[in-house]
Coordinates of C-alpha atoms in Angstrom, one line a residue:
Chain A
M1 CA 0.0 0.0 0.0
S2 CA 1.4 3.3 -1.0
D3 CA 1.9 6.2 1.5
N4 CA -1.4 8.0 1.7
I5 CA -1.5 11.4 3.2
L6 CA -5.3 11.6 3.3
K7 CA -7.5 8.6 3.5
I8 CA -11.2 9.0 3.6
R9 CA -13.3 6.0 4.3
D10 CA -17.0 5.5 4.0
L11 CA -17.7 9.2 4.6
S12 CA -21.3 10.3 4.6
V13 CA -22.7 13.8 5.4
N14 CA -26.3 14.7 5.9
Y15 CA -27.9 18.1 6.1
Q16 CA -31.0 18.6 8.2
T17 CA -33.4 20.6 6.0
D18 CA -37.0 21.6 6.0
R19 CA -37.8 19.0 3.4
G20 CA -36.1 16.3 5.5
K21 CA -32.6 14.7 5.7
L22 CA -30.5 15.7 2.6
K23 CA -27.9 13.1 2.0
A24 CA -25.2 15.3 0.6
L25 CA -22.4 12.7 0.6
R26 CA -22.8 9.0 0.7
N27 CA -20.0 6.5 1.5
I28 CA -17.1 8.4 0.0
D29 CA -13.8 6.6 -0.2
L30 CA -10.8 8.7 -1.3
D31 CA -7.1 8.5 -1.1
I32 CA -4.4 11.0 -1.8
S33 CA -0.9 9.7 -2.0
R34 CA 2.0 11.9 -0.8
G35 CA 3.2 14.4 -3.3
S36 CA 0.4 14.0 -5.8
I37 CA -2.2 16.3 -7.1
V38 CA -5.7 14.9 -7.0
G39 CA -8.5 16.6 -8.8
V40 CA -12.2 16.3 -7.9
V41 CA -14.5 17.2 -10.7
G42 CA -18.3 17.3 -10.8
E43 CA -21.1 19.7 -11.5
S44 CA -22.5 22.2 -9.0
G45 CA -24.2 20.5 -6.1
C46 CA -22.4 17.2 -6.4
G47 CA -20.9 17.5 -2.9
K48 CA -17.5 18.9 -3.7
S49 CA -17.7 21.7 -1.2
T50 CA -19.3 19.5 1.4
L51 CA -16.4 17.2 1.0
I52 CA -13.9 20.0 1.6
T53 CA -15.7 21.6 4.5
S54 CA -16.0 18.2 6.2
I55 CA -12.2 17.7 5.8
I56 CA -11.4 21.1 7.4
R57 CA -14.2 20.6 9.9
Q58 CA -16.2 23.6 9.1
L59 CA -19.5 22.1 8.2
D60 CA -22.6 24.2 8.9
A61 CA -24.4 23.6 12.2
N62 CA -27.2 21.7 10.4
A63 CA -24.9 19.0 9.0
D64 CA -24.0 15.8 10.7
I65 CA -21.6 12.9 9.8
P66 CA -23.3 9.6 10.6
N67 CA -20.4 7.5 9.5
G68 CA -16.9 7.5 8.1
S69 CA -13.4 8.6 8.9
I70 CA -11.0 11.2 7.5
E71 CA -7.5 10.0 8.2
F72 CA -4.9 12.7 7.7
E73 CA -1.3 11.9 8.6
K74 CA -2.4 8.8 10.5
Q75 CA -5.1 10.6 12.7
D76 CA -8.8 10.7 12.2
L77 CA -9.7 14.4 11.8
L78 CA -13.3 13.7 12.7
K79 CA -12.3 12.4 16.2
L80 CA -9.9 15.3 17.0
S81 CA -10.8 17.9 19.6
L82 CA -11.3 21.4 18.3
D83 CA -8.0 22.5 19.8
K84 CA -6.0 19.7 18.1
M85 CA -7.8 20.4 14.8
R86 CA -6.8 24.1 15.2
N87 CA -3.2 23.0 15.5
I88 CA -3.3 21.2 12.3
S89 CA -5.3 23.8 10.4
G90 CA -3.0 26.3 8.6
T91 CA 0.1 24.3 9.5
Q92 CA -0.1 20.8 8.1
L93 CA -3.5 21.2 6.4
S94 CA -4.1 24.3 4.4
I95 CA -6.7 25.6 2.1
V96 CA -7.2 28.2 -0.7
F97 CA -10.7 29.3 -1.2
Q98 CA -12.8 30.1 -4.2
D99 CA -13.5 33.8 -4.1
P100 CA -10.3 35.7 -3.5
M101 CA -12.1 39.0 -3.1
S102 CA -13.8 37.9 0.1
T103 CA -11.4 35.4 1.7
L104 CA -9.1 38.0 3.3
N105 CA -10.2 40.2 6.2
P106 CA -11.1 43.6 4.7
V107 CA -10.1 45.7 7.6
L108 CA -6.7 44.3 8.4
S109 CA -3.6 44.8 6.3
I110 CA -2.0 42.0 4.3
G111 CA 1.0 42.1 6.6
R112 CA -1.1 42.0 9.8
Q113 CA -2.9 38.9 8.5
M114 CA 0.2 37.2 7.3
I115 CA 2.0 37.7 10.7
D116 CA -1.1 36.7 12.6
I117 CA -1.2 33.2 11.2
Q118 CA 2.3 32.6 12.5
Y119 CA 1.1 33.2 16.1
R120 CA 2.2 29.7 17.1
D121 CA 5.8 30.6 16.4
K122 CA 7.5 32.4 19.2
T123 CA 10.1 34.2 17.1
S124 CA 10.3 37.9 16.7
K125 CA 8.0 40.0 14.6
K126 CA 10.8 40.9 12.4
I127 CA 11.5 37.3 11.4
K128 CA 7.8 36.7 10.8
K129 CA 7.7 39.8 8.6
Q130 CA 10.7 38.7 6.6
R131 CA 9.1 35.3 6.2
S132 CA 6.0 36.9 4.9
I133 CA 8.0 38.9 2.4
D134 CA 9.8 35.8 1.2
M135 CA 6.5 34.0 0.8
L136 CA 5.0 36.9 -1.2
N137 CA 8.1 36.9 -3.4
K138 CA 7.6 33.2 -4.0
V139 CA 4.0 33.7 -5.3
G140 CA 5.2 36.4 -7.6
I141 CA 4.0 39.6 -5.9
P142 CA 6.0 42.6 -7.0
D143 CA 7.5 44.8 -4.2
P144 CA 6.3 42.6 -1.3
Q145 CA 7.7 45.0 1.3
S146 CA 5.2 47.7 0.5
Q147 CA 2.4 45.3 -0.3
L148 CA 2.4 44.2 3.4
K149 CA 0.9 47.6 4.3
Q150 CA -1.9 47.3 1.7
Y151 CA -5.4 46.3 2.5
P152 CA -7.1 43.5 0.5
H153 CA -9.4 45.9 -1.4
E154 CA -6.4 47.7 -2.7
L155 CA -5.2 44.6 -4.6
S156 CA -6.7 43.0 -7.7
G157 CA -8.4 39.6 -7.5
G158 CA -5.4 37.8 -8.9
M159 CA -3.1 39.5 -6.4
Q160 CA -5.4 38.6 -3.6
Q161 CA -5.5 35.0 -4.7
R162 CA -1.7 35.0 -4.7
V163 CA -1.7 36.4 -1.2
S164 CA -4.1 33.6 -0.2
I165 CA -1.8 31.0 -1.7
A166 CA 1.2 32.6 0.1
M167 CA -0.7 32.4 3.4
A168 CA -1.8 28.9 2.8
L169 CA 1.7 27.7 2.0
Q170 CA 3.5 29.7 4.6
A171 CA 3.8 27.0 7.2
G172 CA 4.7 24.4 4.6
P173 CA 1.6 22.2 4.8
S174 CA 1.7 18.6 3.7
L175 CA -1.7 18.9 2.1
L176 CA -3.2 21.9 0.3
I177 CA -6.8 21.9 -0.5
A178 CA -7.7 24.2 -3.4
D179 CA -11.4 24.9 -3.7
E180 CA -11.9 26.2 -7.2
P181 CA -9.1 28.8 -6.7
T182 CA -9.3 30.1 -10.3
T183 CA -13.1 30.2 -10.9
A184 CA -13.4 33.8 -10.0
L185 CA -10.5 34.9 -12.1
D186 CA -10.2 35.5 -15.8
A187 CA -8.6 33.1 -18.2
T188 CA -5.1 34.5 -18.4
L189 CA -4.9 34.8 -14.7
E190 CA -6.2 31.3 -14.3
V191 CA -3.3 29.9 -16.3
Q192 CA -0.8 31.9 -14.2
I193 CA -2.2 30.8 -10.9
L194 CA -2.3 27.1 -12.0
K195 CA 1.3 27.4 -13.1
L196 CA 2.2 28.9 -9.8
L197 CA 0.4 26.2 -7.9
K198 CA 2.2 23.5 -9.8
E199 CA 5.6 25.1 -9.3
L200 CA 5.1 25.6 -5.6
Q201 CA 3.8 22.1 -5.2
V202 CA 7.0 20.7 -6.7
E203 CA 9.2 23.1 -4.7
M204 CA 7.5 22.5 -1.3
G205 CA 6.6 18.9 -1.9
C206 CA 3.1 19.1 -0.7
S207 CA 0.0 17.2 -2.0
I208 CA -2.9 19.1 -3.5
L209 CA -6.6 18.2 -3.4
F210 CA -7.8 20.4 -6.3
V211 CA -11.5 20.9 -6.6
S212 CA -13.0 22.3 -9.8
H213 CA -15.9 22.0 -12.2
H214 CA -13.5 23.0 -15.0
L215 CA -12.3 20.0 -16.9
G216 CA -9.5 21.7 -18.7
V217 CA -8.0 22.9 -15.4
I218 CA -8.1 19.4 -13.9
A219 CA -6.5 17.9 -17.0
E220 CA -3.8 20.5 -16.9
L221 CA -2.9 20.2 -13.3
C222 CA -3.8 16.8 -11.8
D223 CA -2.2 13.4 -11.7
H224 CA -5.3 11.6 -10.6
V225 CA -9.0 12.5 -11.1
I226 CA -12.1 11.7 -9.1
V227 CA -15.4 12.2 -10.7
M228 CA -18.3 13.0 -8.4
Y229 CA -22.0 12.9 -9.1
A230 CA -24.8 13.8 -6.7
G231 CA -22.8 13.0 -3.5
E232 CA -21.1 9.9 -4.7
I233 CA -17.8 9.1 -6.5
V234 CA -18.6 7.4 -9.8
E235 CA -15.2 7.0 -11.3
Q236 CA -11.6 7.5 -10.4
G237 CA -8.3 7.0 -12.2
S238 CA -5.3 8.6 -13.6
T239 CA -5.9 11.8 -15.5
Y240 CA -4.8 10.2 -18.7
E241 CA -7.2 7.3 -18.3
I242 CA -10.2 9.4 -17.3
F243 CA -9.8 11.8 -20.2
N244 CA -8.9 9.3 -22.8
N245 CA -10.8 6.2 -21.6
P246 CA -13.8 7.4 -19.7
A247 CA -15.9 4.4 -18.6
H248 CA -18.8 5.7 -16.6
P249 CA -21.7 7.1 -18.7
Y250 CA -21.7 10.3 -16.6
T251 CA -18.0 10.9 -17.2
V252 CA -18.4 10.3 -20.9
K253 CA -21.3 12.8 -21.0
L254 CA -19.4 15.3 -18.9
L255 CA -16.5 15.2 -21.3
E256 CA -18.8 15.6 -24.2
C257 CA -20.2 18.8 -22.6
D258 CA -16.8 20.4 -22.2
P259 CA -17.0 23.4 -24.7
A260 CA -13.3 22.9 -25.3
S261 CA -13.8 19.5 -26.8
I262 CA -16.3 20.7 -29.4
S263 CA -14.7 21.1 -32.8
K264 CA -17.8 21.3 -35.1
K265 CA -20.1 24.3 -35.2
Q266 CA -23.2 23.6 -33.3
R267 CA -26.4 25.6 -32.7
L268 CA -26.8 24.3 -29.1
L269 CA -24.1 23.4 -26.6
P270 CA -24.4 19.8 -25.5
S271 CA -25.8 19.1 -22.1
I272 CA -26.9 16.1 -20.0
P273 CA -30.7 15.8 -20.1
G274 CA -32.5 15.5 -16.8
E275 CA -31.7 16.8 -13.4
I276 CA -29.8 15.8 -10.3
P277 CA -31.9 13.4 -8.2
D278 CA -33.6 14.8 -5.1
L279 CA -31.1 14.0 -2.3
T280 CA -33.7 14.1 0.4
N281 CA -35.6 11.2 -1.2
L282 CA -33.3 8.6 -2.8
S283 CA -34.8 5.5 -4.3
G284 CA -31.8 3.2 -4.2
G285 CA -30.0 1.6 -7.1
C286 CA -27.6 3.5 -9.3
I287 CA -27.5 7.3 -8.7
F288 CA -27.2 8.2 -12.3
K289 CA -29.9 5.8 -13.7
N290 CA -32.5 8.6 -14.4
R291 CA -30.2 10.5 -16.8
C292 CA -28.3 7.5 -18.2
D293 CA -29.2 6.4 -21.7
Q294 CA -27.8 3.0 -21.2
S295 CA -29.5 2.0 -18.0
I296 CA -30.6 -1.6 -17.6
D297 CA -33.0 -3.2 -15.1
R298 CA -30.3 -3.9 -12.6
C299 CA -29.6 -0.2 -12.3
D300 CA -33.0 0.3 -10.6
K301 CA -32.5 -2.4 -8.0
Q302 CA -28.9 -2.7 -7.2
T303 CA -26.3 -0.2 -6.2
P304 CA -23.3 -0.7 -8.5
K305 CA -20.0 -1.9 -6.9
W306 CA -16.5 -0.7 -7.7
N307 CA -15.1 -2.4 -10.8
E308 CA -11.5 -2.1 -11.9
F309 CA -11.8 -1.0 -15.5
S310 CA -8.1 -0.9 -16.2
N311 CA -5.0 -0.5 -14.1
N312 CA -5.9 1.8 -11.2
H313 CA -9.0 3.0 -12.9
Y314 CA -12.2 2.3 -11.0
V315 CA -15.8 2.7 -12.1
S316 CA -19.0 2.3 -10.2
C317 CA -21.3 1.1 -13.0
H318 CA -23.1 -2.2 -13.8
L319 CA -22.2 -2.0 -17.4
I320 CA -18.5 -2.3 -16.6
E321 CA -18.5 -5.7 -14.9
S322 CA -15.6 -7.8 -15.8
Chain B
M1 CA -31.6 77.1 14.2
T2 CA -34.1 79.5 12.7
L3 CA -36.9 76.9 13.1
M4 CA -36.0 76.6 16.7
F5 CA -36.1 80.3 17.1
F6 CA -39.7 80.5 15.8
M7 CA -40.8 77.5 17.8
I8 CA -39.7 79.2 21.0
H9 CA -41.5 82.4 20.2
L10 CA -44.7 80.5 19.3
V11 CA -45.0 79.3 22.9
P12 CA -47.7 81.4 24.4
G13 CA -46.9 83.7 27.3
D14 CA -45.1 87.0 27.3
P15 CA -41.7 86.4 28.8
A16 CA -41.5 89.9 30.3
R17 CA -44.9 89.3 32.1
I18 CA -43.9 85.9 33.3
M19 CA -40.6 87.0 34.7
L20 CA -41.9 89.9 36.5
G21 CA -44.8 88.1 38.1
P22 CA -48.5 89.1 38.5
R23 CA -47.8 92.4 40.2
A24 CA -45.7 94.0 37.5
T25 CA -46.7 97.4 36.3
P26 CA -47.0 98.1 32.5
E27 CA -44.0 100.3 32.7
M28 CA -41.8 97.6 34.1
I29 CA -43.0 95.2 31.4
A30 CA -42.2 97.7 28.7
D31 CA -38.8 98.3 30.1
I32 CA -37.9 94.5 30.2
S33 CA -39.3 94.0 26.7
M34 CA -37.1 96.8 25.4
R35 CA -34.0 95.3 27.1
M36 CA -34.7 91.9 25.6
G37 CA -35.4 93.4 22.3
L38 CA -38.9 91.9 22.3
D39 CA -40.5 95.1 21.1
Q40 CA -38.8 94.7 17.7
P41 CA -40.2 92.6 14.8
L42 CA -39.4 88.9 15.0
V43 CA -37.3 89.0 11.8
I44 CA -35.1 91.7 13.2
Q45 CA -34.7 89.7 16.5
L46 CA -33.8 86.6 14.5
M47 CA -31.2 88.5 12.4
K48 CA -29.7 90.0 15.5
F49 CA -29.5 86.5 17.1
L50 CA -27.9 84.8 14.1
G51 CA -25.4 87.6 13.7
N52 CA -24.4 87.4 17.3
I53 CA -23.9 83.7 17.1
L54 CA -21.3 84.3 14.3
K55 CA -19.5 86.5 16.7
G56 CA -19.6 83.8 19.4
D57 CA -22.1 85.7 21.4
L58 CA -25.2 83.9 22.6
G59 CA -26.7 86.9 24.3
V60 CA -27.2 87.8 27.9
D61 CA -29.3 86.0 30.6
V62 CA -32.4 88.1 31.3
L63 CA -32.5 87.3 35.0
S64 CA -28.9 87.4 36.1
S65 CA -27.5 89.5 33.3
R66 CA -24.6 87.1 32.9
P67 CA -23.5 86.1 29.4
V68 CA -25.3 82.9 28.2
T69 CA -22.0 81.4 26.9
E70 CA -20.7 81.5 30.5
I71 CA -23.8 79.9 31.9
V72 CA -24.0 77.2 29.3
F73 CA -20.3 76.3 29.4
G74 CA -20.5 76.2 33.2
Q75 CA -23.2 73.6 33.0
L76 CA -21.9 71.7 30.0
P77 CA -19.2 69.6 31.8
Y78 CA -21.8 68.0 34.1
T79 CA -23.9 66.9 31.2
L80 CA -20.9 65.7 29.2
W81 CA -19.7 63.6 32.2
L82 CA -23.1 62.1 32.6
I83 CA -23.5 61.3 28.9
F84 CA -20.0 59.9 28.5
S85 CA -20.1 57.7 31.6
A86 CA -23.6 56.4 30.6
I87 CA -22.5 55.5 27.0
F88 CA -19.1 54.2 28.1
G89 CA -20.7 51.9 30.7
A90 CA -23.2 50.8 28.2
M91 CA -20.5 49.9 25.7
L92 CA -18.5 48.1 28.3
I93 CA -21.4 45.8 29.1
G94 CA -23.4 45.8 25.9
I95 CA -20.7 45.0 23.3
P96 CA -19.3 41.9 25.1
L97 CA -22.9 40.8 25.8
G98 CA -23.7 41.1 22.1
C99 CA -20.6 39.1 21.2
Y100 CA -21.5 36.5 23.7
S101 CA -25.1 36.2 22.3
A102 CA -23.8 35.9 18.8
L103 CA -21.4 33.2 19.7
H104 CA -24.0 31.2 21.6
R105 CA -26.8 31.8 19.1
N106 CA -30.1 30.2 19.9
T107 CA -28.9 28.7 23.2
F108 CA -30.7 29.4 26.4
A109 CA -28.2 32.0 27.4
D110 CA -28.7 33.9 24.2
R111 CA -32.5 33.9 24.7
V112 CA -32.1 35.2 28.2
T113 CA -29.8 38.0 27.2
G114 CA -32.3 38.7 24.4
V115 CA -35.2 39.1 26.7
I116 CA -33.2 41.2 29.2
S117 CA -31.9 43.4 26.4
V118 CA -35.4 44.1 25.0
A119 CA -36.6 44.8 28.5
C120 CA -33.7 47.3 28.9
I121 CA -34.5 49.0 25.7
T122 CA -38.1 49.5 26.5
A123 CA -37.5 50.9 30.0
P124 CA -37.9 54.7 29.8
S125 CA -34.9 56.5 31.4
F126 CA -37.0 58.6 33.8
V127 CA -38.8 55.5 35.1
V128 CA -35.4 53.8 35.6
A129 CA -34.2 57.0 37.2
L130 CA -37.1 57.2 39.7
Y131 CA -36.9 53.5 40.6
S132 CA -33.2 53.4 41.0
L133 CA -33.4 56.5 43.1
L134 CA -36.0 54.8 45.3
I135 CA -34.1 51.5 45.6
F136 CA -30.4 52.4 45.6
A137 CA -30.5 55.8 47.1
V138 CA -33.5 55.9 49.5
T139 CA -33.9 52.3 50.6
L140 CA -30.4 50.8 50.3
K141 CA -28.6 54.1 50.7
W142 CA -25.7 52.9 48.5
F143 CA -25.5 56.1 46.4
P144 CA -26.4 59.7 47.1
A145 CA -29.7 60.8 45.8
I146 CA -29.3 64.3 44.5
G147 CA -26.8 66.8 43.3
A148 CA -23.5 66.3 41.5
G149 CA -21.2 66.1 44.5
E150 CA -18.5 68.4 46.0
K151 CA -16.4 70.2 43.5
G152 CA -12.9 68.9 43.4
D153 CA -13.8 65.7 45.3
F154 CA -13.5 63.1 42.5
F155 CA -14.9 60.2 44.5
D156 CA -17.9 62.1 45.7
Q157 CA -18.6 63.2 42.1
A158 CA -18.2 59.7 40.8
T159 CA -20.7 58.2 43.3
H160 CA -23.1 61.0 42.4
L161 CA -22.7 60.0 38.7
V162 CA -23.5 56.3 39.1
L163 CA -27.3 56.3 39.4
P164 CA -28.0 59.0 36.7
A165 CA -25.6 57.3 34.3
F166 CA -27.2 54.0 35.0
A167 CA -30.7 55.4 34.3
I168 CA -29.5 56.7 30.9
G169 CA -27.2 53.9 30.0
I170 CA -29.4 50.9 30.8
S171 CA -31.5 51.2 27.6
W172 CA -28.2 51.5 25.6
V173 CA -26.9 48.3 27.1
G174 CA -29.8 46.5 25.6
Y175 CA -29.7 48.4 22.4
L176 CA -26.0 47.9 21.8
S177 CA -26.1 44.2 22.7
R178 CA -28.8 43.6 20.2
L179 CA -27.0 45.6 17.5
V180 CA -23.7 44.0 18.1
R181 CA -25.3 40.5 18.1
A182 CA -26.9 41.1 14.7
S183 CA -23.9 42.6 13.0
M184 CA -21.6 40.0 14.6
L185 CA -23.7 37.2 13.3
E186 CA -23.5 38.7 9.9
V187 CA -19.7 39.1 10.0
L188 CA -19.1 35.6 11.4
G189 CA -20.9 34.2 8.4
E190 CA -18.5 35.9 6.0
N191 CA -15.9 34.1 4.0
H192 CA -12.9 35.7 5.6
I193 CA -13.9 34.3 8.9
R194 CA -14.0 30.9 7.4
T195 CA -10.4 31.6 6.1
A196 CA -9.3 32.7 9.5
R197 CA -10.6 29.5 11.0
A198 CA -9.0 27.4 8.3
Y199 CA -5.6 29.0 9.2
G200 CA -6.1 27.9 12.8
L201 CA -6.4 31.2 14.5
T202 CA -7.8 31.1 18.0
E203 CA -11.5 31.8 18.5
F204 CA -10.6 34.8 20.7
T205 CA -8.5 36.4 17.9
I206 CA -11.2 35.6 15.3
V207 CA -14.0 37.1 17.3
Y208 CA -12.4 40.1 19.0
R209 CA -9.8 41.1 16.5
Y210 CA -11.0 39.9 13.1
A211 CA -14.8 40.1 13.4
L212 CA -15.5 42.7 16.0
K213 CA -13.5 45.4 14.1
I214 CA -16.1 45.1 11.3
A215 CA -19.1 44.3 13.5
I216 CA -18.6 47.4 15.6
L217 CA -18.9 49.8 12.6
P218 CA -22.8 50.2 12.7
T219 CA -22.6 50.5 16.5
V220 CA -20.2 53.5 16.2
T221 CA -22.5 55.2 13.8
V222 CA -25.5 54.6 16.0
I223 CA -23.8 56.0 19.1
G224 CA -22.8 59.1 17.1
V225 CA -26.3 59.7 16.0
G226 CA -27.6 58.7 19.4
M227 CA -26.2 61.8 20.9
G228 CA -29.5 63.5 20.4
F229 CA -31.3 60.8 22.4
L230 CA -28.7 60.9 25.0
I231 CA -29.1 64.6 25.5
S232 CA -32.9 64.3 25.8
A233 CA -32.5 61.4 28.2
A234 CA -30.1 63.6 30.2
V235 CA -32.7 66.4 30.4
L236 CA -35.2 64.2 32.3
T237 CA -32.5 62.4 34.4
E238 CA -31.0 65.7 35.5
V239 CA -34.3 66.9 36.7
V240 CA -35.1 63.7 38.6
F241 CA -31.7 63.7 40.3
A242 CA -31.6 67.5 40.7
R243 CA -28.2 67.5 39.0
P244 CA -26.8 70.6 37.5
G245 CA -26.4 70.3 33.7
L246 CA -27.6 71.4 30.3
G247 CA -30.9 69.6 30.6
K248 CA -31.8 71.2 33.9
L249 CA -30.8 74.5 32.5
I250 CA -33.0 74.1 29.5
I251 CA -36.0 73.1 31.6
E252 CA -35.6 76.0 34.0
S253 CA -35.1 78.6 31.3
I254 CA -38.1 77.4 29.4
T255 CA -40.3 77.7 32.5
T256 CA -39.1 81.2 33.0
R257 CA -39.3 82.1 29.3
N258 CA -35.6 83.0 29.4
Y259 CA -35.2 83.0 25.7
P260 CA -31.5 83.7 25.4
V261 CA -30.6 80.8 27.7
V262 CA -33.0 78.4 26.0
M263 CA -31.6 79.3 22.6
G264 CA -28.0 79.2 23.8
S265 CA -28.3 75.8 25.4
V266 CA -30.2 74.2 22.5
F267 CA -27.6 75.7 20.2
I268 CA -24.8 74.1 22.1
S269 CA -26.6 70.7 22.3
T270 CA -27.1 70.8 18.5
G271 CA -23.4 71.5 18.2
L272 CA -22.7 68.4 20.4
F273 CA -24.7 66.3 18.0
V274 CA -22.8 67.6 15.0
I275 CA -19.5 67.0 16.8
S276 CA -20.5 63.5 17.9
T277 CA -21.6 62.4 14.4
T278 CA -18.4 63.7 13.0
I279 CA -16.3 61.9 15.6
S280 CA -18.2 58.6 14.9
D281 CA -17.5 59.0 11.2
L282 CA -13.8 59.5 11.9
V283 CA -13.7 56.5 14.2
N284 CA -15.3 54.4 11.5
A285 CA -12.7 55.6 9.0
S286 CA -9.9 54.7 11.4
L287 CA -11.4 51.2 11.8
D288 CA -12.2 50.4 8.2
P289 CA -9.7 51.2 5.4
R290 CA -12.4 51.0 2.8
I291 CA -14.2 54.0 4.4
R292 CA -10.9 55.8 4.8
D293 CA -10.2 55.6 1.1
N294 CA -13.6 57.2 0.3
L295 CA -13.0 60.2 2.5

């Protein structure tokens, strides 16, 4: 068994809503091996954000985790006390959020915030400040010395995201979670930020869990891809396998819908007909059966098991049984 | 200012007649009227008054012939002390209470503070003044009942301040705690707080340094604008506790139709309001760089 930095087993998350119990995540298994970049892809509402917030233990008050474990560096995050969790957060386990314009505190200067997150370190303020400057240098911010005095609203979105990345990597985490870090940025910036993430990942030797609904970004950055649909993982494998040999009907359709893959002129962009099933009222069987054009009788009755489609490429579908 | 001028003159009763009492002769009334300038048309009176204000002259007290500025500024410190200790005490209790409620939202403790806060808000200051006078000064004898204390004796003055400040401040405790709770809850739901948590900052740092600095902004504005309410509460409270001060001065000069003193003290109170709103704007600007940039 390879060295896994994050090991999620049988994780389920429910939200208590007015319409009843919403099963946002169901029996998720996920591994991230040390030093790799794993991408999680899926449409909005498939449980990507719930997955991340349950890893960093910031689920809303109406959520509960009936079963499962999230093992990070050999300890179950779900069983840690809040104090122990706080010690891991920002040091070993870090995160870059989606919307850079709102992730930094608007009334404190960049420098203040960068020095504050080093509060565990008992060294002098001067060293902490120098460390922050070095970090800003690393993420490619010009003239970091004077940027420290700036407030977030004085920086552009791209710069703010660079600052967020600098803050997230400051303590040298072993796992960085990136929650759609480029979605709010324009295309040229997106490329820059991705390049930066990849460079820093190699330089600092951390693993990255990269969440996105953007297939191109995932293909560009990740070694391993996990495809999620309506709170379940339906397919996982190496990036090459997933993009060249998609096996699950959902993955196939998802790739067809990627505007970048369309070469012929079309009047309508392709889409997957149907809607995501109601997660408060699941009927059992395969989760994708209602939108799948190849569904068979078994899909209604039986939940598909994991099948190895090719080397290290797993699919949860009845059609792919060996 | 002009509006206020006309409002005062609309109040029935000839000031000269009231001041001199029922046995005044018509000659005496005419004499006083001339000295106060009441025999001249209202517009001329107004022009004279406004012109004098520009020169820093608020006129002369009809009864004692002392300049109004001297009288008003003599009384002003008492009122300022009262207002400041009331609002300072209210902030000291109300803001942490609001933070506590926000952090323990929908728990039993939050509900209890909610009920107490609303009860505090609805209690009129003069009722609180009368009851606290009755309980703490008359029955328990913890604090002196009336006056402002010996001049120069700080401790004596402070003990005289407690009950009136309590009477004015109590509704502000409730008000501020509700306000801080609401804005705190809003700020705690914002993305940057999630970030701060994800970086492992302690809950104390997050609440009191990262969130409160934003959540306090509406409170600062409300206190600045609330100066008007504070002064009107001070008027009633000063009367109940027989304290010297601007409020008592206004009441007394209205009952004697002492126009220059009424005008002078109302003018100064208005000035206080303008100053306090300006200060609150400046405080907000110092807290929030986004406001600072728009100045």
